[in-house]
Amino acid sequence: MSRNRPVVVCFSGHDPSGGAGVQADIEAINSHQCHAASVITALTEQDSRNVKTLIPQQPADILSQAQTLLADFKVSAFKIGLIGDAGVAVAIAQILRQHTAIPVVLDPVLAAGGGTALAGQQLIDVIVEQLLPLTTLLTPNSEEARRLSGQNDLGDCGRFLQGKGAEFVLITGTHESSELVHNRLYMPDDLHETFNWERLPHSYHGSGCTLASASAALLAQGLDVFTAVSEAQEFTWQSLAAAYRPGQGQHNPDRLFWVEA
């Protein structure tokens, strides 16, 4: 017997290597019994080591595609990943302002795993001033949190980003030097929670996409933000623990680790 699944609309880049971007979103969202619909924000030339070329799409085309999907589907969550261009960010903000009842998960992809910059200051300004006020859950890594906020202390980063409008901020700690990975969740009413995870041995391509997409899918299923964040972290850690290396660079999370061979 068929049944409807909650729909998550992803504004994401296309990663030809299959580790991150829209492919990561689709795998993580499908793994949580949701349906992924996608609006491609940027094409890329990349492999498992780094991004070589970023090719943002036209804002008008992104607006048109998103409006077509939203006219057809009942959408339960938005997930935003690689944006790539300030004009694209403005277009996404325009869509979100028309659908303020739908939760938004924003993974602010500012650089590739190999170090290539994927966001200039103009795009960062639009993210902070136009997208954060529309964001339910922001999921930066510690380097992204510092760049978005201009702060160094991660607590100051979280509070700054909340002050700009993000309701919840989850700052992940894989880029820090701690023995364990400390992920810090900043919540309304000045509450915060630290999640501690065993540090895994490799470098991973698409871990942030996995976490954000799983969070969006769980919100689409009706979970509250704290529970969604908790479960999404567990799913992401398990997918990283089961990761494989398809090329000569980073490992890919196995977002289908739960499927029996």
Short mmCIF file of C-alpha atoms in Angstrom, two decimals:
data_model
loop_
_atom_site.label_atom_id
_atom_site.label_comp_id
_atom_site.label_asym_id
_atom_site.label_seq_id
_atom_site.Cartn_x
_atom_site.Cartn_y
_atom_site.Cartn_z
CA MET A 1 0.00 0.00 0.00
CA SER A 2 1.43 3.37 -0.97
CA ARG A 3 1.34 6.37 1.34
CA ASN A 4 2.31 9.99 1.10
CA ARG A 5 5.66 11.08 2.46
CA PRO A 6 6.48 14.55 3.78
CA VAL A 7 8.15 16.67 1.09
CA VAL A 8 11.42 18.49 1.73
CA VAL A 9 12.46 21.07 -0.87
CA CYS A 10 16.24 21.37 -1.12
CA PHE A 11 18.04 24.41 -2.47
CA SER A 12 21.36 22.69 -3.16
CA GLY A 13 24.34 22.52 -5.44
CA HIS A 14 25.14 19.57 -7.67
CA ASP A 15 28.26 17.61 -6.71
CA PRO A 16 29.30 15.32 -9.59
CA SER A 17 31.37 13.17 -7.22
CA GLY A 18 28.23 12.21 -5.30
CA GLY A 19 29.51 12.92 -1.82
CA ALA A 20 27.79 16.19 -1.02
CA GLY A 21 25.15 18.52 -2.43
CA VAL A 22 21.82 17.40 -3.74
CA GLN A 23 22.75 13.71 -3.89
CA ALA A 24 23.61 13.76 -0.19
CA ASP A 25 20.32 15.51 0.50
CA ILE A 26 18.28 12.96 -1.42
CA GLU A 27 19.92 9.99 0.30
CA ALA A 28 19.54 11.43 3.80
CA ILE A 29 15.96 12.58 3.25
CA ASN A 30 14.87 9.29 1.69
CA SER A 31 16.47 7.47 4.62
CA HIS A 32 14.01 9.28 6.88
CA GLN A 33 10.94 8.29 4.88
CA CYS A 34 10.53 11.72 3.25
CA HIS A 35 10.49 12.81 -0.36
CA ALA A 36 13.25 15.15 -1.61
CA ALA A 37 12.40 17.75 -4.25
CA SER A 38 15.36 19.78 -5.47
CA VAL A 39 16.13 23.23 -6.84
CA ILE A 40 19.74 23.31 -8.08
CA THR A 41 21.47 26.50 -7.00
CA ALA A 42 24.84 25.83 -8.62
CA LEU A 43 26.68 23.36 -10.80
CA THR A 44 30.24 22.47 -9.85
CA GLU A 45 33.30 20.85 -11.28
CA GLN A 46 34.73 18.84 -8.42
CA ASP A 47 36.06 15.50 -7.28
CA SER A 48 36.46 13.87 -3.88
CA ARG A 49 39.31 16.25 -3.03
CA ASN A 50 38.14 19.76 -3.88
CA VAL A 51 35.91 22.05 -5.93
CA LYS A 52 37.57 23.33 -9.09
CA THR A 53 34.80 25.50 -10.57
CA LEU A 54 31.54 26.93 -9.18
CA ILE A 55 28.77 27.76 -11.67
CA PRO A 56 25.81 29.50 -9.96
CA GLN A 57 22.44 29.22 -11.68
CA GLN A 58 20.23 32.18 -12.62
CA PRO A 59 18.11 33.59 -9.76
CA ALA A 60 15.05 33.94 -12.02
CA ASP A 61 15.25 30.25 -12.93
CA ILE A 62 15.52 29.27 -9.27
CA LEU A 63 12.47 31.37 -8.42
CA SER A 64 10.48 29.84 -11.26
CA GLN A 65 11.39 26.25 -10.39
CA ALA A 66 10.67 26.70 -6.70
CA GLN A 67 7.30 28.29 -7.39
CA THR A 68 6.40 25.43 -9.74
CA LEU A 69 7.19 22.86 -7.04
CA LEU A 70 5.36 24.78 -4.33
CA ALA A 71 2.25 25.04 -6.50
CA ASP A 72 2.20 21.25 -6.83
CA PHE A 73 3.48 19.86 -3.51
CA LYS A 74 2.52 20.35 0.11
CA VAL A 75 6.01 21.12 1.43
CA SER A 76 6.87 20.23 5.03
CA ALA A 77 10.42 21.64 5.26
CA PHE A 78 13.05 23.58 3.34
CA LYS A 79 16.75 22.68 3.36
CA ILE A 80 19.33 25.15 2.04
CA GLY A 81 22.89 24.11 1.24
CA LEU A 82 25.39 25.55 -1.23
CA ILE A 83 24.09 28.88 -2.54
CA GLY A 84 27.10 30.16 -4.46
CA ASP A 85 25.87 33.65 -5.36
CA ALA A 86 24.26 36.62 -3.60
CA GLY A 87 21.53 36.88 -6.23
CA VAL A 88 20.59 33.27 -5.65
CA ALA A 89 20.39 33.92 -1.90
CA VAL A 90 18.05 36.86 -2.51
CA ALA A 91 15.82 34.64 -4.67
CA ILE A 92 15.68 31.96 -1.97
CA ALA A 93 14.80 34.56 0.65
CA GLN A 94 11.95 35.74 -1.57
CA ILE A 95 10.53 32.22 -1.68
CA LEU A 96 10.89 31.71 2.07
CA ARG A 97 9.09 34.96 2.86
CA GLN A 98 6.10 33.62 0.93
CA HIS A 99 6.01 30.42 3.05
CA THR A 100 6.91 31.44 6.58
CA ALA A 101 5.03 28.55 8.22
CA ILE A 102 7.43 25.97 6.73
CA PRO A 103 10.55 25.22 8.85
CA VAL A 104 13.89 26.09 7.28
CA VAL A 105 17.23 24.34 7.85
CA LEU A 106 20.22 26.31 6.55
CA ASP A 107 23.65 24.71 6.13
CA PRO A 108 25.84 27.72 5.25
CA VAL A 109 28.37 26.17 2.85
CA LEU A 110 31.14 28.78 2.64
CA ALA A 111 34.08 26.62 1.55
CA ALA A 112 34.77 23.20 0.05
CA GLY A 113 36.39 20.47 2.10
CA GLY A 114 39.54 20.97 0.08
CA GLY A 115 39.63 24.66 0.92
CA THR A 116 38.15 26.37 -2.15
CA ALA A 117 36.12 29.43 -1.13
CA LEU A 118 32.46 29.13 -2.17
CA ALA A 119 31.13 32.39 -0.73
CA GLY A 120 32.32 35.99 -0.95
CA GLN A 121 31.44 38.78 1.46
CA GLN A 122 28.40 39.88 -0.56
CA LEU A 123 26.83 36.44 -0.26
CA ILE A 124 27.68 36.26 3.45
CA ASP A 125 25.97 39.61 3.99
CA VAL A 126 22.78 38.38 2.28
CA ILE A 127 22.83 35.16 4.32
CA VAL A 128 23.14 37.10 7.58
CA GLU A 129 20.72 39.91 6.80
CA GLN A 130 18.05 38.13 4.70
CA LEU A 131 18.21 34.37 5.32
CA LEU A 132 18.97 34.10 9.03
CA PRO A 133 15.73 35.90 10.01
CA LEU A 134 13.87 33.19 8.10
CA THR A 135 15.85 30.24 9.52
CA THR A 136 14.53 27.70 12.00
CA LEU A 137 17.82 25.80 12.37
CA LEU A 138 21.28 26.98 11.28
CA THR A 139 23.98 24.29 11.12
CA PRO A 140 27.42 25.88 10.57
CA ASN A 141 30.70 24.24 11.43
CA SER A 142 32.89 26.26 13.78
CA GLU A 143 34.82 27.93 10.95
CA GLU A 144 31.58 28.95 9.20
CA ALA A 145 30.12 30.24 12.47
CA ARG A 146 33.15 32.47 13.01
CA ARG A 147 33.08 33.76 9.46
CA LEU A 148 29.35 34.51 9.52
CA SER A 149 29.48 36.26 12.89
CA GLY A 150 32.90 37.90 12.96
CA GLN A 151 33.31 36.46 16.49
CA ASN A 152 35.96 34.04 17.75
CA ASP A 153 34.40 32.45 20.83
CA LEU A 154 31.81 29.90 19.74
CA GLY A 155 29.35 30.98 22.40
CA ASP A 156 29.56 34.52 21.07
CA CYS A 157 29.07 33.12 17.55
CA GLY A 158 25.92 31.29 18.54
CA ARG A 159 24.44 34.28 20.32
CA PHE A 160 25.30 36.62 17.45
CA LEU A 161 23.68 34.33 14.87
CA GLN A 162 20.57 33.99 17.02
CA GLY A 163 20.52 37.75 17.36
CA LYS A 164 20.40 37.98 13.57
CA GLY A 165 17.26 35.87 13.54
CA ALA A 166 18.18 32.18 13.48
CA GLU A 167 15.88 30.47 15.99
CA PHE A 168 18.23 27.54 16.73
CA VAL A 169 21.96 27.37 15.95
CA LEU A 170 23.89 24.07 15.95
CA ILE A 171 27.65 24.73 15.68
CA THR A 172 29.51 21.53 14.87
CA GLY A 173 32.98 20.95 16.25
CA THR A 174 34.81 18.67 13.84
CA HIS A 175 37.18 21.51 12.83
CA GLU A 176 38.27 22.08 16.44
CA SER A 177 41.23 20.32 18.07
CA SER A 178 39.32 18.67 20.93
CA GLU A 179 39.60 14.93 21.53
CA LEU A 180 35.86 14.51 21.30
CA VAL A 181 33.69 16.39 18.81
CA HIS A 182 31.55 18.91 20.68
CA ASN A 183 28.43 20.08 18.83
CA ARG A 184 26.83 23.09 20.52
CA LEU A 185 23.11 23.81 20.17
CA TYR A 186 21.94 27.33 20.99
CA MET A 187 18.21 27.55 21.65
CA PRO A 188 15.65 30.23 22.48
CA ASP A 189 15.54 31.70 26.01
CA ASP A 190 19.36 31.58 26.25
CA LEU A 191 19.35 27.77 26.59
CA HIS A 192 22.13 25.66 25.15
CA GLU A 193 23.15 22.00 24.99
CA THR A 194 26.47 20.34 24.11
CA PHE A 195 26.47 16.97 22.34
CA ASN A 196 29.70 14.97 22.59
CA TRP A 197 30.69 12.52 19.87
CA GLU A 198 33.61 10.18 19.31
CA ARG A 199 35.96 11.68 16.74
CA LEU A 200 36.18 9.45 13.67
CA PRO A 201 39.49 8.92 11.85
CA HIS A 202 38.91 10.26 8.34
CA SER A 203 37.99 13.44 6.49
CA TYR A 204 34.45 13.28 5.13
CA HIS A 205 32.79 14.76 2.06
CA GLY A 206 29.18 15.75 2.68
CA SER A 207 28.89 15.40 6.45
CA GLY A 208 27.32 18.85 6.82
CA CYS A 209 24.83 18.16 4.04
CA THR A 210 23.91 14.89 5.74
CA LEU A 211 23.29 16.52 9.12
CA ALA A 212 21.23 19.40 7.73
CA SER A 213 19.15 17.20 5.42
CA ALA A 214 18.44 14.65 8.14
CA SER A 215 17.39 17.48 10.45
CA ALA A 216 15.06 18.89 7.79
CA ALA A 217 13.51 15.48 7.16
CA LEU A 218 12.88 14.93 10.86
CA LEU A 219 11.29 18.37 11.16
CA ALA A 220 9.14 17.46 8.16
CA GLN A 221 8.05 14.35 10.06
CA GLY A 222 6.80 16.60 12.86
CA LEU A 223 9.57 16.29 15.44
CA ASP A 224 10.48 19.29 17.58
CA VAL A 225 13.82 20.94 16.82
CA PHE A 226 15.74 19.54 19.80
CA THR A 227 14.67 15.96 19.06
CA ALA A 228 15.30 16.37 15.33
CA VAL A 229 18.80 17.71 15.98
CA SER A 230 19.57 14.88 18.40
CA GLU A 231 18.41 12.14 16.03
CA ALA A 232 20.04 13.75 12.99
CA GLN A 233 23.41 13.79 14.74
CA GLU A 234 23.12 10.09 15.54
CA PHE A 235 22.21 9.32 11.92
CA THR A 236 25.12 11.41 10.65
CA TRP A 237 27.64 9.81 13.02
CA GLN A 238 26.54 6.33 11.94
CA SER A 239 26.80 7.29 8.26
CA LEU A 240 30.34 8.59 8.84
CA ALA A 241 31.32 5.49 10.80
CA ALA A 242 30.24 3.43 7.77
CA ALA A 243 31.92 5.75 5.24
CA TYR A 244 33.76 4.52 2.15
CA ARG A 245 36.35 6.10 -0.14
CA PRO A 246 35.29 6.10 -3.81
CA GLY A 247 38.18 8.27 -5.05
CA GLN A 248 41.56 9.52 -3.91
CA GLY A 249 40.28 12.21 -1.54
CA GLN A 250 37.75 12.34 1.26
CA HIS A 251 35.50 9.53 2.42
CA ASN A 252 31.80 9.57 1.53
CA PRO A 253 29.24 9.08 4.30
CA ASP A 254 27.16 5.96 3.77
CA ARG A 255 23.71 7.44 4.26
CA LEU A 256 22.18 4.04 3.46
CA PHE A 257 24.15 2.24 6.22
CA TRP A 258 20.90 0.89 7.63
CA VAL A 259 20.08 -1.09 4.46
CA GLU A 260 21.01 -4.74 4.81
CA ALA A 261 23.22 -6.05 2.02
#
